[in-house]
XYZ file of C-alpha atoms in Angstrom:
482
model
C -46.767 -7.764 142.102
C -49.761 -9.955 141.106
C -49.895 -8.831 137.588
C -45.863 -9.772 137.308
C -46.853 -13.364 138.939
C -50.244 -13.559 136.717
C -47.599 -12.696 133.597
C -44.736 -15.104 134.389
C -47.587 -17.956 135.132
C -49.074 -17.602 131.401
C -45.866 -18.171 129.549
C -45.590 -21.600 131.186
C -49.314 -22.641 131.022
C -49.182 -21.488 127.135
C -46.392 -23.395 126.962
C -47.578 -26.411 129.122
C -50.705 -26.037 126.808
C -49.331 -26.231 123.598
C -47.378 -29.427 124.788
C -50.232 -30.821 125.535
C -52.463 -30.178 122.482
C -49.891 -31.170 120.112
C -49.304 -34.510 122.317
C -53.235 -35.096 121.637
C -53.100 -34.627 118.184
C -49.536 -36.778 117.677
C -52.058 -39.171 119.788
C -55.163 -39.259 117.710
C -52.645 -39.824 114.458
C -51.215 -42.445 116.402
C -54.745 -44.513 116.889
C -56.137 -43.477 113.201
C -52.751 -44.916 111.697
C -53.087 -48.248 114.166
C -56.736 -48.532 112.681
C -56.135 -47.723 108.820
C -53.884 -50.623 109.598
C -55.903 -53.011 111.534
C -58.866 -52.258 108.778
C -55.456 -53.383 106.224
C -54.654 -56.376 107.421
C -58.855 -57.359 107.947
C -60.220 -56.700 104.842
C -60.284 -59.226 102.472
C -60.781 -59.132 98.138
C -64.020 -60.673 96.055
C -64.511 -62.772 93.397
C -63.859 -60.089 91.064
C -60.007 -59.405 92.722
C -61.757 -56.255 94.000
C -62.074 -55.293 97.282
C -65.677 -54.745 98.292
C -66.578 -51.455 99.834
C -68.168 -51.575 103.435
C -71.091 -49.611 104.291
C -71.837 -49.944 107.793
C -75.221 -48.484 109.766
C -74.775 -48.436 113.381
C -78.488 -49.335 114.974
C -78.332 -50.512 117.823
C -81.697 -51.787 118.306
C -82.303 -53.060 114.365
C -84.497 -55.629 115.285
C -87.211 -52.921 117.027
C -89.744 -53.440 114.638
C -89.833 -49.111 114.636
C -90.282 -46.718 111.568
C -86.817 -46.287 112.599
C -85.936 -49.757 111.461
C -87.814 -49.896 107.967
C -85.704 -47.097 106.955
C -82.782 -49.289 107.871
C -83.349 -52.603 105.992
C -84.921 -50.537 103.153
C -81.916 -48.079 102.792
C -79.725 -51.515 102.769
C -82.214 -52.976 99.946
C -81.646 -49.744 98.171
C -77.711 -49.909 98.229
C -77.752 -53.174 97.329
C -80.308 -53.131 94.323
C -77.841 -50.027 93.138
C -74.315 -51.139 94.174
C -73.098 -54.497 92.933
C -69.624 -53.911 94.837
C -71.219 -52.674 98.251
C -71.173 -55.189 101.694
C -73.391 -54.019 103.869
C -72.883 -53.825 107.746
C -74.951 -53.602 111.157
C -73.935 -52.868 114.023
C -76.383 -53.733 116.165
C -76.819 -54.287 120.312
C -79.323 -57.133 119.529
C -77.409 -60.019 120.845
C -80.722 -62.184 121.773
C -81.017 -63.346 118.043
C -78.606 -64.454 115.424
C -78.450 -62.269 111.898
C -80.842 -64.927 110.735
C -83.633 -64.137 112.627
C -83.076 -60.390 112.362
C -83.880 -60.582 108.409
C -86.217 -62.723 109.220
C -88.381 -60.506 111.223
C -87.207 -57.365 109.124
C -89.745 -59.593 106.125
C -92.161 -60.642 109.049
C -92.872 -57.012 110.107
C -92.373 -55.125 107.292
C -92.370 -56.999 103.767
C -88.863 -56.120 103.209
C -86.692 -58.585 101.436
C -82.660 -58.410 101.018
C -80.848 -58.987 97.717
C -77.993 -60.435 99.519
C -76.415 -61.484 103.205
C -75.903 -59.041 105.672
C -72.885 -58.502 107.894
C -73.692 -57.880 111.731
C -71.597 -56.688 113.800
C -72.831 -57.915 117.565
C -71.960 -55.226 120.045
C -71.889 -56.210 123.789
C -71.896 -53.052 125.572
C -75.185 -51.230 124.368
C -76.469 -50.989 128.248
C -74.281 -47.993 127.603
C -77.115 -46.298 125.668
C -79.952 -47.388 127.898
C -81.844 -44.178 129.417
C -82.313 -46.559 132.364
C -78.827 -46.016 133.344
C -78.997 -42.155 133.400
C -81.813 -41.081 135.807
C -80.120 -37.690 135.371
C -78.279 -35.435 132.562
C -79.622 -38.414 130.157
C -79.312 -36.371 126.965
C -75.197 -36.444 127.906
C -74.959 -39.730 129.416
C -76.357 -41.317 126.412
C -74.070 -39.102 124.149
C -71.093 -40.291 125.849
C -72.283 -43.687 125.901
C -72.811 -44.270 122.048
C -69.318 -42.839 121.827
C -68.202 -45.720 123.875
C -70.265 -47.797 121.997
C -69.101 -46.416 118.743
C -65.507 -47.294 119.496
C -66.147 -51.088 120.286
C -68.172 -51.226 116.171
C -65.226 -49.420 115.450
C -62.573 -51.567 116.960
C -64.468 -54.658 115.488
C -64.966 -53.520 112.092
C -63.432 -50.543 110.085
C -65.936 -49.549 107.166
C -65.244 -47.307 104.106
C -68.823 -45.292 104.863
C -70.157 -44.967 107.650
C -74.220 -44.278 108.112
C -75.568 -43.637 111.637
C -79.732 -44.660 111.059
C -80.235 -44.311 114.723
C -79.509 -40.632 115.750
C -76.602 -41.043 117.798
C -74.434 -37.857 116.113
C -71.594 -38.208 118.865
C -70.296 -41.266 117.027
C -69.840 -39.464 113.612
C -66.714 -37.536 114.466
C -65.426 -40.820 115.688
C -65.316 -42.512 112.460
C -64.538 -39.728 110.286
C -61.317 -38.539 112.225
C -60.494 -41.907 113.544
C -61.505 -44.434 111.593
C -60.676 -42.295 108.035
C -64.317 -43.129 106.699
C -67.004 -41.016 105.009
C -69.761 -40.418 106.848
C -73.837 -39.755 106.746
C -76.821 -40.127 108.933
C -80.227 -39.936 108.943
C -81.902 -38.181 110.949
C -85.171 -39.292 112.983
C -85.378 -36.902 115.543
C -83.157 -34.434 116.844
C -81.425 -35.651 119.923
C -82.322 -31.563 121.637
C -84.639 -29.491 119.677
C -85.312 -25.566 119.929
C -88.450 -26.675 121.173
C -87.163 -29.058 124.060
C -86.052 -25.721 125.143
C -88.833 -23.559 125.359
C -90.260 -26.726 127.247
C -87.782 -25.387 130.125
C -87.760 -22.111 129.143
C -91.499 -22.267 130.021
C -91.238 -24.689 133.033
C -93.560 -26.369 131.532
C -93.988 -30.088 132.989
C -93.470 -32.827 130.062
C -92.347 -36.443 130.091
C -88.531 -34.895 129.129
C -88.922 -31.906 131.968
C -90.211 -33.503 135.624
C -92.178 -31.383 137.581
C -89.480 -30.676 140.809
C -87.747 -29.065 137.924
C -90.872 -26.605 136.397
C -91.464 -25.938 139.914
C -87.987 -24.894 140.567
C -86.677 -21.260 139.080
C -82.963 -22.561 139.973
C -83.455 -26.065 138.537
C -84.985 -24.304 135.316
C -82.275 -22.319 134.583
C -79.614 -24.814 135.241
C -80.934 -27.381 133.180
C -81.825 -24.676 130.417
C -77.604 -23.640 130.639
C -77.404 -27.778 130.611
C -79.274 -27.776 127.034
C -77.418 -25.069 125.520
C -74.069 -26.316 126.285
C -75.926 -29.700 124.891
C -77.546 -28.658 121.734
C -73.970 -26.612 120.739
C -72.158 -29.625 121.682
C -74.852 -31.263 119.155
C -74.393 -28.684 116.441
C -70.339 -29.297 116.681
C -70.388 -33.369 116.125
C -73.395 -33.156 113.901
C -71.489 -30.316 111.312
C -68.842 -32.834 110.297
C -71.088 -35.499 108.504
C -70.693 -35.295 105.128
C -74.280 -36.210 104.320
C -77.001 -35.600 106.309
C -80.337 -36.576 105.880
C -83.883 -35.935 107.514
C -87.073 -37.389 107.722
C -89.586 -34.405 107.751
C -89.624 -30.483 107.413
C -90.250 -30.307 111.298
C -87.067 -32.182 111.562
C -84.893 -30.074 109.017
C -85.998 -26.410 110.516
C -84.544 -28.116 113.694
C -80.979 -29.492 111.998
C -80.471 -26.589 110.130
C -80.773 -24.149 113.446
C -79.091 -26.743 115.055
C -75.715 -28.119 112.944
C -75.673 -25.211 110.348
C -75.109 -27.561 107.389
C -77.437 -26.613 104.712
C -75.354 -27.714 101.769
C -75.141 -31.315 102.832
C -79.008 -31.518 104.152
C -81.718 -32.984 102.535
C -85.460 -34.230 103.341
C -85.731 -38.005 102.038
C -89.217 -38.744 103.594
C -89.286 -42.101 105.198
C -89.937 -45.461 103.041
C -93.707 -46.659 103.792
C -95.320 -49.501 102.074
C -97.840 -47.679 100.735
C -98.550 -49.864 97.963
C -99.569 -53.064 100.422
C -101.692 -50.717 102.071
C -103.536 -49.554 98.674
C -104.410 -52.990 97.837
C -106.790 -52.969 100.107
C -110.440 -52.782 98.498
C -112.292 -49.165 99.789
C -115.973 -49.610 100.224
C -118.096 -48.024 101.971
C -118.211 -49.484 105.379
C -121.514 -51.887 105.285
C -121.166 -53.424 108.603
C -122.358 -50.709 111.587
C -122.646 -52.686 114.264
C -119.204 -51.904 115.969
C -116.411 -49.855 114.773
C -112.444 -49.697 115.715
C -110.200 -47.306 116.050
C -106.247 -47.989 115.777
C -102.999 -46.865 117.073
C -99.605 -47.717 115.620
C -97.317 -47.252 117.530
C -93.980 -48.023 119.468
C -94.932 -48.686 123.259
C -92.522 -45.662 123.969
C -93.406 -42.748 126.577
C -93.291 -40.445 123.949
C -95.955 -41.934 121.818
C -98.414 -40.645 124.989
C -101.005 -43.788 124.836
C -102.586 -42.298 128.172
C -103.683 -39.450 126.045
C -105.264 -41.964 123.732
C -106.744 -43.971 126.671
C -108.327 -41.185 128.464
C -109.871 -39.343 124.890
C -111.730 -42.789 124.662
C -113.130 -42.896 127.858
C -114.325 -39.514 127.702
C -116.057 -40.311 123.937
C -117.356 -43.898 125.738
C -118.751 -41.528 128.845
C -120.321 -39.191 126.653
C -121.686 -41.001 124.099
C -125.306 -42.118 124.635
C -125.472 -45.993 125.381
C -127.814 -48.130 122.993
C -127.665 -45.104 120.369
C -124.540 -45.816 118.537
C -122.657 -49.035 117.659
C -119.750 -50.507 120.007
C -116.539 -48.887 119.972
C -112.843 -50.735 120.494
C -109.582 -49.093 121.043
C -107.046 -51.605 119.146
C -103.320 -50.017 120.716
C -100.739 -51.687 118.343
C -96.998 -51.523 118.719
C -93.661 -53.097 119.412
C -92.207 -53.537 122.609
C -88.524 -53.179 122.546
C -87.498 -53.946 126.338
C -88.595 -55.146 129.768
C -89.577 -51.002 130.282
C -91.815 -51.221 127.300
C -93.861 -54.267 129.219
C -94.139 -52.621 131.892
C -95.481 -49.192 130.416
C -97.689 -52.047 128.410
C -98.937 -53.445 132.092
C -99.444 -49.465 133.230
C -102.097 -49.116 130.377
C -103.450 -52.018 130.966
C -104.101 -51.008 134.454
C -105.330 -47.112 133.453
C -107.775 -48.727 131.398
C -108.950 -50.926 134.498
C -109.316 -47.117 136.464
C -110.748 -45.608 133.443
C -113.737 -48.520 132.889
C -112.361 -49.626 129.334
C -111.003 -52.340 130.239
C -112.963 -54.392 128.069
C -113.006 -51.838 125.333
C -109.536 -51.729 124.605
C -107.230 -54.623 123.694
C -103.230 -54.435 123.181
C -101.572 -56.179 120.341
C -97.659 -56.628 120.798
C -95.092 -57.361 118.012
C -97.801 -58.395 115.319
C -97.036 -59.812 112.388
C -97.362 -57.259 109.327
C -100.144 -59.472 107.524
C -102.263 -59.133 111.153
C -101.168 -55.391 110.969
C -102.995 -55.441 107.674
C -105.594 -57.143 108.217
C -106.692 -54.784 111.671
C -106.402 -51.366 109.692
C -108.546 -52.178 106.995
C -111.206 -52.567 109.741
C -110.698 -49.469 111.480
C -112.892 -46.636 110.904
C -110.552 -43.911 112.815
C -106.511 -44.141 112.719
C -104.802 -42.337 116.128
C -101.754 -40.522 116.397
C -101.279 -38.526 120.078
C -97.437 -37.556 119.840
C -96.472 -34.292 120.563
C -93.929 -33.128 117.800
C -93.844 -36.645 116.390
C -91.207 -36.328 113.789
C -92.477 -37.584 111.147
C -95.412 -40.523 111.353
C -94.950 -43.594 109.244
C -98.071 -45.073 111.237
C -100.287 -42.019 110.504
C -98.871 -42.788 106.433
C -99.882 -46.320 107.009
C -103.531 -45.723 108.480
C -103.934 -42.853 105.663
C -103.178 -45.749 103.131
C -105.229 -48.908 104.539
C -108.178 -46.378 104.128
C -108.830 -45.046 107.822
C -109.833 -41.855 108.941
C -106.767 -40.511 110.378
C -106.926 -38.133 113.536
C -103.550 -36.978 114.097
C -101.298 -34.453 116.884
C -101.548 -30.863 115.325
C -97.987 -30.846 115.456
C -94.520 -32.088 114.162
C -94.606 -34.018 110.774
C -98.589 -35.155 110.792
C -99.159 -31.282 110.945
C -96.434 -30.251 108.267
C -96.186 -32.843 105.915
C -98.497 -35.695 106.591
C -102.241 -34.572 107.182
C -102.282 -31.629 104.688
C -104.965 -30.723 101.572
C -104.265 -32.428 98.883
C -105.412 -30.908 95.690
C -107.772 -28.517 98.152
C -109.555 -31.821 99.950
C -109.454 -32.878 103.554
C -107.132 -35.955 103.926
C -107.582 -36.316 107.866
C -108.264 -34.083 111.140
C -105.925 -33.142 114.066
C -106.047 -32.735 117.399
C -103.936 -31.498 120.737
C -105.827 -32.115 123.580
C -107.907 -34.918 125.367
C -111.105 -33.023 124.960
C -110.105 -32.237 121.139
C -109.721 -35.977 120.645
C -113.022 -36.872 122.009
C -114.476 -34.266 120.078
C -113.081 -35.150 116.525
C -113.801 -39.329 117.165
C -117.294 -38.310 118.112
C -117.570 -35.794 115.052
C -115.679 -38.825 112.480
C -118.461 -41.186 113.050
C -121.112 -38.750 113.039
C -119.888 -38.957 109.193
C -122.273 -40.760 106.925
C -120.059 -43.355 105.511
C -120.362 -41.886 102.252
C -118.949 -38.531 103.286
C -115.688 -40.996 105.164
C -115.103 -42.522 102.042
C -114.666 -39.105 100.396
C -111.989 -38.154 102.564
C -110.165 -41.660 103.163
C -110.143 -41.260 99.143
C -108.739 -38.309 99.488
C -105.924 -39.370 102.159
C -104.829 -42.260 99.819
C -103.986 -40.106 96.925
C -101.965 -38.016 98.772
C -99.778 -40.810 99.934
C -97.728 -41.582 97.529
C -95.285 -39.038 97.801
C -94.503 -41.470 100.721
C -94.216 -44.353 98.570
C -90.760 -47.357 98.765
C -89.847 -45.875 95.298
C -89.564 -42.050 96.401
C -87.879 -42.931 99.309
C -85.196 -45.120 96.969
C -85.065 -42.269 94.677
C -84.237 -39.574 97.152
C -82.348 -41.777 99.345
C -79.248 -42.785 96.273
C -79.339 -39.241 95.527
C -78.638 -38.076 98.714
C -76.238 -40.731 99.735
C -74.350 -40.320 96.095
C -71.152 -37.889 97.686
C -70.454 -40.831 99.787
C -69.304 -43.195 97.136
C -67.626 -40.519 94.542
């Protein structure tokens, strides 16, 4: 009797179901038709009678002052040094300053000067992307988010290709389905990686993985069933772009396991102004009576500056007072938000615990000529990011001509602080102790033996160069405007 009522039940849902999916899709026409028209009736012709193609590049925060956001403005250069009948577009969250200033500071901070005018797009609902508002199940609640946020830059402006430069994959199926565009991204990080999950896997207690949850066997396993539904949901919106590209090798094993797309991926290594950084004369250091060491860096919790903090405390405590010259800690980066400043304020006040205090200064949102001018004083370069994906800082300290000690991980390990022609370029480290360890062991270095391997480090950046990255980029981007 319940097999005859389970039997004439599924004829109806089928039914019901097929109503209902066909409904969706009848839907979905219905909205991409209303926008091929909207995107009709908006666009207007040029001088020539054509009508220019839109490129748009949803980045939310473009006016960061990231490695993320050098990409940006130099992929737009790019485009517009190669495509005479190209507008480009940003849509961008950064609603405290007018497009003015924002191509203003993109030549303040990183030397990067536009061909011609940019279009932004302001978008008012970007709170929609802030971790801040997702205390829990953030990976999801900022997926769904930029999908919200995707549909206002949609609503506002319809381009012919469409880039995502910030990692937000969810929007990509909206604006290849609905809005009828082509679309690429560029990848900076994965948004879940394979190794995220062995973080959980592990219960191992990270910044991404608190510790009530490594403590917890049930809270472990639910949030490792969370990730996998994630990182398939991932693979799914991520498959449909029709160009992908990533910054590093560490990032590309992780796509490819990830979105299965290998025809359409590529590795265009990010643009750093390598050149800027090779003007600067490389002597061997004459002064001895105090050296620096450097950090570039977002303020981000990611970027671990505790771990930096605390290595230099321990090489301060160890070292032998009156033997060696003074030591700073220089910690530059930008601050994107009110949470930045306050993580600022928390080093600030570690330092105070540790007895730095007056060893280390902070400099926030500096101008790229002070930027200059404090690497090619350092002696040592730090890098402390676990899995960073790719390093445009650790690039930028190899070029200015500073010792770089890097995370033995991600893209310093892979791609960045490698032999080059069978020479050191740089050391790496993983732990506070190791850190200590390989400052104290850099300037035990006679200066001669520093300039060998800063030598070193500077020919082997120019695989990293504006030019490669231009190069690789229009080649990769190319299917997009067949």
């Amino acid at each position: 009797a319940c097999f005859r009522l389970l039997c004439s039940l599924l004829i109806p849902a089928l039914f019901l179901s097929g109503i209902l999916c066909i409904c969706l899709v009848v839907l979905l026409w219905g909205i991409r038709l209303w926008i091929q028209q909207r995107k009709k009736q908006s666009s207007s012709v040029g001088r020539d009678g054509k009508r220019p193609l839109l490129v748009a590049f949803f980045h939310p925060y473009c006016n960061a002052g990231g490695g993320g956001e050098r990409v940006l403005w130099c992929a737009i250069r790019t485009l517009q040094k190669k495509y005479r009948n190209v507008t480009c577009v940003v849509y961008t969250g950064d609603r405290d300053a007018t497009g003015e200033e924002i191509v203003e500071g993109a030549f303040r901070r990183f030397n990067i000067k536009l061909i011609h005018p940019v279009k932004f797009v302001f978008l008012e609902k970007r709170y929609l992307v802030e971790a801040s508002l997702y205390p829990h199940f953030t990976l999801l609640g900022q997926s769904l988010g930029s999908v919200f946020l995707g549909w206002e830059a949609l609503l506002k402006c319809v381009p012919d290709v469409y880039i995502d430069s910030m990692g937000y994959a969810f929007t990509l199926p909206l604006f290849k389905y609905l809005g009828g565009c082509r679309v690429g991204c560029y990848v900076h990080y994965p948004t879940i990686s394979t190794d995220m999950l062995s973080v959980v896997r592990n219960q191992d207690t990270r910044f991404n993985n608190a510790a009530f949850i490594t403590n917890s066997p049930f809270f472990s396993k639910f949030k490792l069933v969370y990730y996998y539904f994630f990182a398939f949901m991932y693979g799914l919106v991520g498959s449909c772009s029709d160009v992908i590209m990533v910054n590093s090798s560490w990032t590309l094993n992780h796509i490819l396991s990830l979105w299965r797309a290998g025809a359409s991926t590529s590795v265009v290594y990010p643009p750093c102004d390598v050149q800027t950084f090779l003007d600067i004369p490389l002597e061997v250091e004459k002064s001895t009576s105090e050296y620096s060491i450097v950090s570039v860096s977002q303020f981000r919790p990611e970027k671990d500056h505790p771990l930096q903090i605390r290595a230099f405390a321990k090489l301060l405590k160890e070292k032998r007072v009156g033997q060696q010259p003074s030591l700073k800690l220089i910690l530059i980066g930008g601050c994107r938000n009110q949470q930045d400043e306050e993580r600022v304020n928390n080093l600030k006040h570690l330092c105070e615990e540790l007895g730095v205090g007056n060893d280390v200064m902070f400099r926030i949102n500096l101008p790229f000529e002070e930027l200059q001018r404090h690497l090619a004083e350092a002696t040592i370069g730090l890098h402390t990011m676990w899995n960073e994906h790719f390093g445009i800082g650790v690039v930028e300290c190899m070029a200015a001509g500073t010792v770089i000690l890097a995370h033995n991980s991600g893209g310093p390990k892979l791609d960045i602080v490698v032999p080059y022609e069978g020479h050191v370029t740089g050391f790496l480290a993983d732990n506070e102790d190791n850190y200590a360890e390989m400052m104290a062991y850099i300037l035990s270095l006679s200066p001669e033996k520093r300039l060998e391997i800063r030598e070193n480090a500077r020919r082997s950046v120019h695989r990293f160069s504006n030019q490669h990255f231009e190069d690789t980029f229009l080649l990769s981007v190319e299917p997009l405007f067949k």
